[in-house]
XYZ file of N, CA, C and O in Angstrom:
604
model
N -9.380 1.776 -66.322
C -10.599 1.574 -65.558
C -10.547 0.174 -64.956
O -10.275 -0.800 -65.638
N -10.804 0.098 -63.675
C -10.832 -1.187 -62.972
C -12.206 -1.826 -63.138
O -13.225 -1.197 -62.870
N -12.204 -3.052 -63.622
C -13.454 -3.806 -63.749
C -13.203 -5.223 -63.258
O -12.105 -5.742 -63.382
N -14.252 -5.832 -62.744
C -14.186 -7.238 -62.362
C -14.607 -8.078 -63.565
O -15.562 -7.739 -64.254
N -13.872 -9.136 -63.806
C -14.197 -10.047 -64.904
C -14.962 -11.229 -64.311
O -14.501 -11.885 -63.380
N -16.149 -11.470 -64.874
C -17.037 -12.522 -64.381
C -17.476 -13.359 -65.578
O -17.813 -12.811 -66.626
N -17.509 -14.661 -65.386
C -18.003 -15.508 -66.477
C -19.524 -15.592 -66.413
O -20.119 -15.537 -65.332
N -20.143 -15.723 -67.568
C -21.599 -15.865 -67.643
C -22.048 -17.059 -66.811
O -23.064 -16.995 -66.127
N -21.268 -18.136 -66.849
C -21.610 -19.327 -66.062
C -21.636 -19.012 -64.573
O -22.495 -19.498 -63.849
N -20.688 -18.195 -64.116
C -20.668 -17.816 -62.704
C -21.941 -17.067 -62.320
O -22.488 -17.278 -61.245
N -22.397 -16.177 -63.184
C -23.590 -15.394 -62.859
C -24.825 -16.283 -62.765
O -25.743 -15.989 -62.005
N -24.846 -17.368 -63.536
C -25.991 -18.292 -63.503
C -25.933 -19.194 -62.277
O -26.967 -19.552 -61.716
N -24.733 -19.552 -61.845
C -24.555 -20.450 -60.694
C -24.674 -19.734 -59.357
O -25.206 -20.270 -58.397
N -24.118 -18.537 -59.293
C -23.973 -17.848 -58.016
C -24.425 -16.396 -58.127
O -23.671 -15.544 -58.589
N -25.637 -16.106 -57.689
C -26.128 -14.728 -57.800
C -25.341 -13.725 -56.948
O -25.410 -12.528 -57.181
N -24.573 -14.210 -55.971
C -23.786 -13.291 -55.139
C -22.467 -12.899 -55.797
O -21.716 -12.111 -55.229
N -22.209 -13.430 -56.982
C -20.945 -13.133 -57.657
C -20.792 -11.627 -57.896
O -19.691 -11.084 -57.789
N -21.877 -10.940 -58.195
C -21.795 -9.498 -58.419
C -21.430 -8.760 -57.138
O -20.669 -7.797 -57.157
N -21.962 -9.229 -56.026
C -21.658 -8.633 -54.714
C -20.155 -8.701 -54.466
O -19.527 -7.702 -54.137
N -19.576 -9.882 -54.629
C -18.141 -10.064 -54.387
C -17.302 -9.287 -55.398
O -16.295 -8.673 -55.037
N -17.710 -9.306 -56.653
C -16.966 -8.591 -57.689
C -17.030 -7.079 -57.456
O -16.048 -6.365 -57.692
N -18.174 -6.598 -56.993
C -18.335 -5.178 -56.694
C -17.333 -4.755 -55.622
O -16.677 -3.719 -55.751
N -17.190 -5.558 -54.588
C -16.222 -5.252 -53.527
C -14.802 -5.232 -54.102
O -13.987 -4.384 -53.722
N -14.507 -6.136 -55.022
C -13.185 -6.130 -55.663
C -12.915 -4.804 -56.371
O -11.793 -4.304 -56.361
N -13.939 -4.243 -56.992
C -13.767 -2.997 -57.750
C -13.699 -1.781 -56.831
O -12.849 -0.907 -57.014
N -14.568 -1.701 -55.837
C -14.655 -0.471 -55.027
C -13.933 -0.557 -53.691
O -13.711 0.465 -53.043
N -13.564 -1.755 -53.256
C -12.848 -1.903 -51.995
C -11.397 -1.482 -52.152
O -10.943 -1.079 -53.214
N -10.675 -1.569 -51.075
C -9.256 -1.239 -51.132
C -9.004 0.249 -51.131
O -9.890 1.054 -50.895
N -7.751 0.593 -51.395
C -7.333 1.992 -51.340
C -7.656 2.767 -52.598
O -8.390 2.312 -53.476
N -7.071 3.941 -52.666
C -7.274 4.801 -53.830
C -6.727 4.108 -55.078
O -5.686 3.467 -55.033
N -7.445 4.257 -56.169
C -7.045 3.668 -57.438
C -7.297 4.710 -58.522
O -8.451 5.007 -58.840
N -6.232 5.273 -59.086
C -6.417 6.333 -60.087
C -7.090 5.864 -61.374
O -7.516 6.696 -62.170
N -7.228 4.557 -61.553
C -7.878 4.069 -62.780
C -9.397 3.982 -62.633
O -10.079 3.669 -63.613
N -9.924 4.226 -61.440
C -11.379 4.175 -61.272
C -12.053 5.293 -62.069
O -11.576 6.412 -62.117
N -13.211 4.945 -62.620
C -14.025 5.946 -63.311
C -14.727 6.802 -62.249
O -14.760 6.425 -61.067
N -15.309 7.926 -62.638
C -16.016 8.750 -61.646
C -17.099 7.971 -60.878
O -17.195 8.106 -59.658
N -17.889 7.159 -61.561
C -18.943 6.404 -60.867
C -18.332 5.374 -59.919
O -18.827 5.158 -58.815
N -17.232 4.761 -60.327
C -16.549 3.813 -59.450
C -15.988 4.527 -58.223
O -16.045 3.997 -57.112
N -15.451 5.718 -58.418
C -14.912 6.487 -57.284
C -16.036 6.854 -56.318
O -15.869 6.753 -55.098
N -17.172 7.295 -56.845
C -18.312 7.591 -55.966
C -18.678 6.355 -55.139
O -18.883 6.444 -53.930
N -18.766 5.222 -55.804
C -19.125 3.982 -55.094
C -18.045 3.572 -54.109
O -18.347 3.062 -53.023
N -16.779 3.820 -54.458
C -15.673 3.541 -53.537
C -15.821 4.355 -52.256
O -15.707 3.824 -51.144
N -16.103 5.649 -52.400
C -16.262 6.507 -51.221
C -17.448 6.060 -50.374
O -17.369 6.046 -49.145
N -18.540 5.683 -51.026
C -19.713 5.187 -50.291
C -19.380 3.902 -49.536
O -19.775 3.727 -48.380
N -18.648 3.008 -50.196
C -18.277 1.737 -49.567
C -17.360 1.966 -48.371
O -17.527 1.340 -47.326
N -16.392 2.875 -48.500
C -15.492 3.170 -47.377
C -16.277 3.738 -46.199
O -16.052 3.358 -45.051
N -17.175 4.664 -46.479
C -18.012 5.234 -45.419
C -18.834 4.141 -44.758
O -18.871 4.024 -43.533
N -19.483 3.330 -45.577
C -20.290 2.218 -45.066
C -19.462 1.321 -44.153
O -19.879 0.994 -43.033
N -18.283 0.944 -44.596
C -17.429 0.044 -43.822
C -17.021 0.656 -42.488
O -17.058 -0.009 -41.450
N -16.634 1.912 -42.520
C -16.205 2.585 -41.283
C -17.351 2.719 -40.290
O -17.195 2.419 -39.105
N -18.508 3.172 -40.774
C -19.636 3.390 -39.861
C -20.158 2.058 -39.326
O -20.492 1.947 -38.143
N -20.195 1.046 -40.163
C -20.632 -0.271 -39.686
C -19.670 -0.826 -38.645
O -20.077 -1.535 -37.724
N -18.407 -0.507 -38.773
C -17.391 -1.032 -37.871
C -17.295 -0.262 -36.551
O -17.037 -0.863 -35.520
N -17.496 1.047 -36.598
C -17.306 1.815 -35.372
C -18.093 3.103 -35.292
O -17.758 4.006 -34.512
N -19.123 3.226 -36.099
C -19.962 4.412 -36.051
C -19.312 5.629 -36.699
O -18.198 5.575 -37.218
N -20.040 6.715 -36.663
C -19.546 7.953 -37.259
C -18.309 8.476 -36.539
O -17.449 9.103 -37.160
N -18.219 8.213 -35.246
C -17.026 8.655 -34.515
C -15.781 8.053 -35.153
O -14.806 8.755 -35.445
N -15.792 6.757 -35.407
C -14.640 6.111 -36.048
C -14.422 6.656 -37.452
O -13.289 6.893 -37.861
N -15.507 6.854 -38.190
C -15.378 7.389 -39.548
C -14.631 8.713 -39.535
O -13.678 8.915 -40.297
N -15.037 9.636 -38.664
C -14.380 10.948 -38.627
C -12.967 10.856 -38.075
O -12.065 11.557 -38.559
N -12.738 10.014 -37.087
C -11.386 9.834 -36.555
C -10.433 9.345 -37.636
O -9.300 9.795 -37.726
N -10.879 8.410 -38.430
C -10.008 7.797 -39.432
C -9.886 8.591 -40.726
O -8.912 8.418 -41.460
N -10.861 9.435 -41.019
C -10.901 10.064 -42.344
C -10.940 11.580 -42.352
O -10.529 12.188 -43.327
N -11.489 12.189 -41.340
C -11.545 13.640 -41.282
C -12.741 14.253 -41.992
O -13.503 13.585 -42.689
N -12.883 15.541 -41.792
C -14.041 16.279 -42.285
C -13.988 16.491 -43.803
O -15.008 16.360 -44.484
N -12.824 16.787 -44.351
C -12.738 17.003 -45.799
C -13.117 15.742 -46.566
O -13.828 15.808 -47.576
N -12.655 14.604 -46.090
C -13.004 13.334 -46.733
C -14.516 13.114 -46.640
O -15.148 12.685 -47.611
N -15.096 13.441 -45.496
C -16.545 13.291 -45.315
C -17.299 14.152 -46.323
O -18.339 13.742 -46.851
N -16.777 15.326 -46.603
C -17.416 16.185 -47.611
C -17.350 15.550 -49.002
O -18.296 15.655 -49.778
N -16.247 14.883 -49.301
C -16.142 14.164 -50.575
C -17.171 13.041 -50.647
O -17.803 12.821 -51.687
N -17.342 12.336 -49.534
C -18.343 11.261 -49.480
C -19.732 11.842 -49.688
O -20.541 11.289 -50.449
N -20.009 12.950 -49.056
C -21.309 13.604 -49.205
C -21.574 13.970 -50.664
O -22.681 13.752 -51.171
N -20.575 14.476 -51.341
C -20.708 14.783 -52.768
C -21.054 13.517 -53.553
O -21.897 13.537 -54.454
N -20.425 12.399 -53.193
C -20.717 11.135 -53.864
C -22.143 10.679 -53.605
O -22.816 10.194 -54.518
N -22.613 10.820 -52.373
C -24.000 10.451 -52.076
C -24.958 11.224 -52.970
O -25.873 10.654 -53.565
N -24.740 12.518 -53.078
C -25.615 13.337 -53.921
C -25.465 12.946 -55.390
O -26.462 12.877 -56.115
N -24.238 12.664 -55.813
C -24.001 12.273 -57.196
C -24.699 10.973 -57.571
O -25.092 10.779 -58.715
N -24.856 10.086 -56.594
C -25.511 8.803 -56.842
C -26.997 8.823 -56.495
O -27.697 7.825 -56.659
N -27.482 9.952 -55.979
C -28.895 10.060 -55.625
C -29.256 9.380 -54.317
O -30.412 9.019 -54.106
N -28.284 9.224 -53.430
C -28.523 8.556 -52.140
C -28.863 9.606 -51.079
O -28.132 9.821 -50.111
N -29.989 10.248 -51.271
C -30.384 11.407 -50.478
C -30.604 11.098 -48.992
O -30.127 11.850 -48.135
N -31.305 10.017 -48.618
C -31.502 9.763 -47.181
C -30.190 9.592 -46.410
O -30.034 10.121 -45.309
N -29.233 8.894 -47.002
C -27.949 8.699 -46.320
C -27.173 10.015 -46.316
O -26.477 10.329 -45.341
N -27.304 10.797 -47.375
C -26.651 12.107 -47.419
C -27.138 12.981 -46.274
O -26.337 13.673 -45.635
N -28.419 12.931 -45.974
C -28.974 13.743 -44.884
C -28.368 13.334 -43.539
O -28.090 14.196 -42.688
N -28.143 12.051 -43.353
C -27.533 11.564 -42.106
C -26.108 12.090 -41.993
O -25.698 12.602 -40.939
N -25.344 11.974 -43.065
C -23.961 12.449 -43.033
C -23.912 13.965 -42.869
O -23.027 14.481 -42.173
N -24.828 14.693 -43.478
C -24.860 16.152 -43.308
C -25.017 16.521 -41.837
O -24.333 17.421 -41.335
N -25.897 15.821 -41.137
C -26.084 16.081 -39.704
C -24.832 15.717 -38.907
O -24.433 16.445 -37.993
N -24.221 14.599 -39.253
C -22.991 14.186 -38.572
C -21.866 15.196 -38.823
O -21.081 15.502 -37.920
N -21.803 15.718 -40.040
C -20.784 16.723 -40.364
C -20.950 17.989 -39.521
O -19.955 18.591 -39.108
N -22.199 18.383 -39.274
C -22.435 19.565 -38.437
C -21.842 19.359 -37.047
O -21.237 20.264 -36.478
N -22.018 18.163 -36.507
C -21.468 17.854 -35.185
C -19.948 17.780 -35.246
O -19.244 18.346 -34.415
N -19.434 17.075 -36.244
C -17.988 16.893 -36.373
C -17.264 18.231 -36.511
O -16.164 18.405 -35.977
N -17.892 19.171 -37.199
C -17.272 20.477 -37.421
C -17.131 21.287 -36.135
O -16.309 22.204 -36.065
N -17.897 20.937 -35.114
C -17.832 21.685 -33.851
C -16.850 21.068 -32.857
O -16.586 21.649 -31.815
N -16.328 19.895 -33.177
C -15.444 19.178 -32.245
C -13.975 19.531 -32.476
O -13.580 19.893 -33.570
N -13.203 19.395 -31.414
C -11.752 19.533 -31.501
C -11.170 18.147 -31.744
O -11.105 17.333 -30.838
N -10.800 17.845 -32.988
C -10.256 16.527 -33.324
C -8.757 16.536 -33.080
O -8.047 17.418 -33.551
N -8.298 15.568 -32.299
C -6.873 15.443 -32.000
C -6.431 14.028 -32.333
O -7.250 13.116 -32.406
N -5.141 13.875 -32.495
C -4.599 12.546 -32.763
C -4.823 11.672 -31.535
O -4.490 12.051 -30.411
N -5.419 10.515 -31.754
C -5.683 9.565 -30.673
C -4.396 8.781 -30.412
O -3.828 8.190 -31.332
N -3.960 8.776 -29.167
C -2.692 8.132 -28.829
C -2.851 6.712 -28.300
O -1.888 5.968 -28.233
N -4.076 6.351 -27.928
C -4.251 5.016 -27.346
C -5.671 4.518 -27.588
O -6.578 5.291 -27.893
N -5.839 3.239 -27.398
C -7.159 2.627 -27.501
C -8.075 3.236 -26.447
O -9.259 3.507 -26.710
N -7.536 3.479 -25.271
C -8.339 4.046 -24.179
C -8.912 5.408 -24.573
O -10.074 5.695 -24.293
N -8.085 6.240 -25.231
C -8.566 7.551 -25.674
C -9.678 7.407 -26.706
O -10.659 8.146 -26.675
N -9.505 6.459 -27.616
C -10.535 6.238 -28.628
C -11.835 5.805 -27.963
O -12.904 6.340 -28.257
N -11.750 4.848 -27.069
C -12.947 4.337 -26.397
C -13.624 5.444 -25.612
O -14.853 5.575 -25.639
N -12.835 6.266 -24.931
C -13.412 7.379 -24.161
C -14.204 8.314 -25.072
O -15.328 8.705 -24.767
N -13.636 8.649 -26.235
C -14.329 9.517 -27.187
C -15.564 8.859 -27.766
O -16.607 9.492 -27.922
N -15.461 7.568 -28.062
C -16.594 6.846 -28.652
C -17.728 6.688 -27.647
O -18.908 6.781 -28.014
N -17.399 6.463 -26.392
C -18.433 6.278 -25.362
C -19.203 7.565 -25.093
O -20.304 7.533 -24.566
N -18.605 8.668 -25.458
C -19.274 9.965 -25.363
C -20.527 9.978 -26.237
O -21.433 10.758 -26.010
N -20.531 9.145 -27.268
C -21.629 8.979 -28.222
C -22.081 10.297 -28.860
O -23.265 10.603 -28.901
N -21.132 11.054 -29.422
C -21.530 12.319 -30.039
C -22.404 12.149 -31.280
O -23.108 13.077 -31.663
N -22.376 10.958 -31.869
C -23.111 10.716 -33.108
C -24.188 9.643 -32.937
O -24.556 8.985 -33.899
N -24.685 9.461 -31.729
C -25.646 8.394 -31.473
C -26.869 8.475 -32.395
O -27.271 7.487 -32.986
N -27.441 9.658 -32.527
C -28.626 9.818 -33.370
C -28.310 9.444 -34.822
O -29.076 8.738 -35.474
N -27.162 9.919 -35.333
C -26.795 9.643 -36.721
C -26.463 8.159 -36.913
O -26.816 7.572 -37.939
N -25.800 7.561 -35.930
C -25.512 6.119 -36.019
C -26.810 5.323 -36.065
O -26.978 4.443 -36.912
N -27.721 5.639 -35.173
C -29.003 4.920 -35.148
C -29.757 5.092 -36.469
O -30.324 4.133 -37.001
N -29.746 6.313 -36.994
C -30.428 6.565 -38.264
C -29.759 5.777 -39.392
O -30.445 5.170 -40.224
N -28.442 5.751 -39.409
C -27.713 5.017 -40.443
C -28.036 3.525 -40.380
O -28.294 2.900 -41.403
N -28.026 2.961 -39.181
C -28.285 1.525 -39.035
C -29.737 1.163 -39.375
O -30.039 0.003 -39.627
N -30.608 2.161 -39.397
C -32.020 1.926 -39.706
C -32.348 2.049 -41.195
O -33.459 1.704 -41.609
N -31.427 2.569 -41.984
C -31.686 2.757 -43.412
C -31.929 1.404 -44.079
O -31.185 0.449 -43.870
N -33.009 1.342 -44.850
C -33.340 0.093 -45.536
C -33.828 0.411 -46.947
O -34.735 1.236 -47.100
N -33.245 -0.209 -47.972
C -32.107 -1.113 -47.889
C -30.866 -0.354 -47.428
O -30.787 0.868 -47.580
N -29.906 -1.101 -46.869
C -28.734 -0.427 -46.313
C -27.885 0.197 -47.422
O -28.103 -0.028 -48.615
N -26.925 1.008 -47.015
C -26.122 1.757 -47.971
C -25.378 0.847 -48.936
O -25.278 1.147 -50.123
N -24.864 -0.278 -48.466
C -24.158 -1.184 -49.364
C -25.096 -1.673 -50.457
O -24.749 -1.661 -51.635
N -26.291 -2.088 -50.071
C -27.262 -2.577 -51.056
C -27.631 -1.478 -52.049
O -27.756 -1.733 -53.255
N -27.804 -0.262 -51.557
C -28.141 0.850 -52.450
C -27.010 1.131 -53.435
O -27.256 1.390 -54.617
N -25.777 1.076 -52.952
C -24.629 1.336 -53.813
C -24.474 0.225 -54.847
O -24.182 0.478 -56.019
N -24.690 -1.011 -54.418
C -24.640 -2.132 -55.356
C -25.728 -1.997 -56.416
O -25.491 -2.292 -57.592
N -26.907 -1.519 -56.036
C -27.978 -1.299 -57.015
C -27.540 -0.298 -58.081
O -27.850 -0.472 -59.266
N -26.819 0.738 -57.675
C -26.291 1.709 -58.639
C -25.374 0.986 -59.620
O -25.477 1.173 -60.840
N -24.493 0.155 -59.100
C -23.560 -0.583 -59.960
C -24.297 -1.528 -60.900
O -23.932 -1.657 -62.075
N -25.327 -2.172 -60.412
C -26.067 -3.127 -61.244
C -26.817 -2.419 -62.379
O -27.025 -3.000 -63.432
N -27.198 -1.168 -62.170
C -27.845 -0.403 -63.235
C -26.834 0.047 -64.296
O -27.218 0.422 -65.399
N -25.552 0.020 -63.918
C -24.487 0.435 -64.833
C -23.404 -0.647 -64.875
O -22.224 -0.365 -64.692
N -23.833 -1.877 -65.105
C -22.932 -3.036 -65.058
C -21.661 -2.849 -65.877
O -20.593 -3.270 -65.459
N -21.795 -2.235 -67.046
C -20.627 -2.105 -67.915
C -19.532 -1.226 -67.320
O -18.391 -1.272 -67.756
N -19.857 -0.444 -66.302
C -18.860 0.372 -65.609
C -18.077 -0.422 -64.561
O -17.008 -0.012 -64.137
N -18.618 -1.570 -64.150
C -18.023 -2.320 -63.040
C -17.596 -3.739 -63.406
O -16.687 -4.280 -62.785
N -18.275 -4.328 -64.377
C -18.065 -5.748 -64.671
C -17.862 -5.987 -66.156
O -18.513 -5.354 -66.981
N -16.996 -6.929 -66.435
C -16.868 -7.472 -67.787
C -17.339 -8.909 -67.704
O -16.754 -9.714 -66.954
N -18.400 -9.219 -68.426
C -18.954 -10.573 -68.390
C -18.494 -11.302 -69.643
O -18.727 -10.851 -70.762
N -17.804 -12.412 -69.408
C -17.265 -13.207 -70.513
C -18.007 -14.535 -70.577
O -18.598 -14.970 -69.589
N -18.000 -15.196 -71.754
C -18.721 -16.475 -71.886
C -18.188 -17.561 -70.949
O -17.139 -17.539 -70.444
């Protein structure tokens, strides 16, 4: 199981230490040592990062529909229902599109400018607290799954 090691002194000095440590645990690629809750948070973080960077269009281009279904399962598993509803709507649209390998930046931009997910992007950007904050709250309620606090 992957956990971030944090000193008690760090937590008293820097309240953002959990934020950074959380990214250490859930960021990056696949890690077979992650626990189920860590994997759920990893999928949420990847989705969050992709959509924040380039909207749902980029998320689906980079990850595909099956991966999106895994993310949706994680949202439900963590009780993140409002964000799950947004992804469910985006999945309906994505399932109707012909996804092809993008050969150039120009092709990507052309597809993105089409704005097939404008409503879902706007809804996602309006969620408050945002998905990252919600996912971090899950981790903070289950600190022992993500952090080892040492003296």
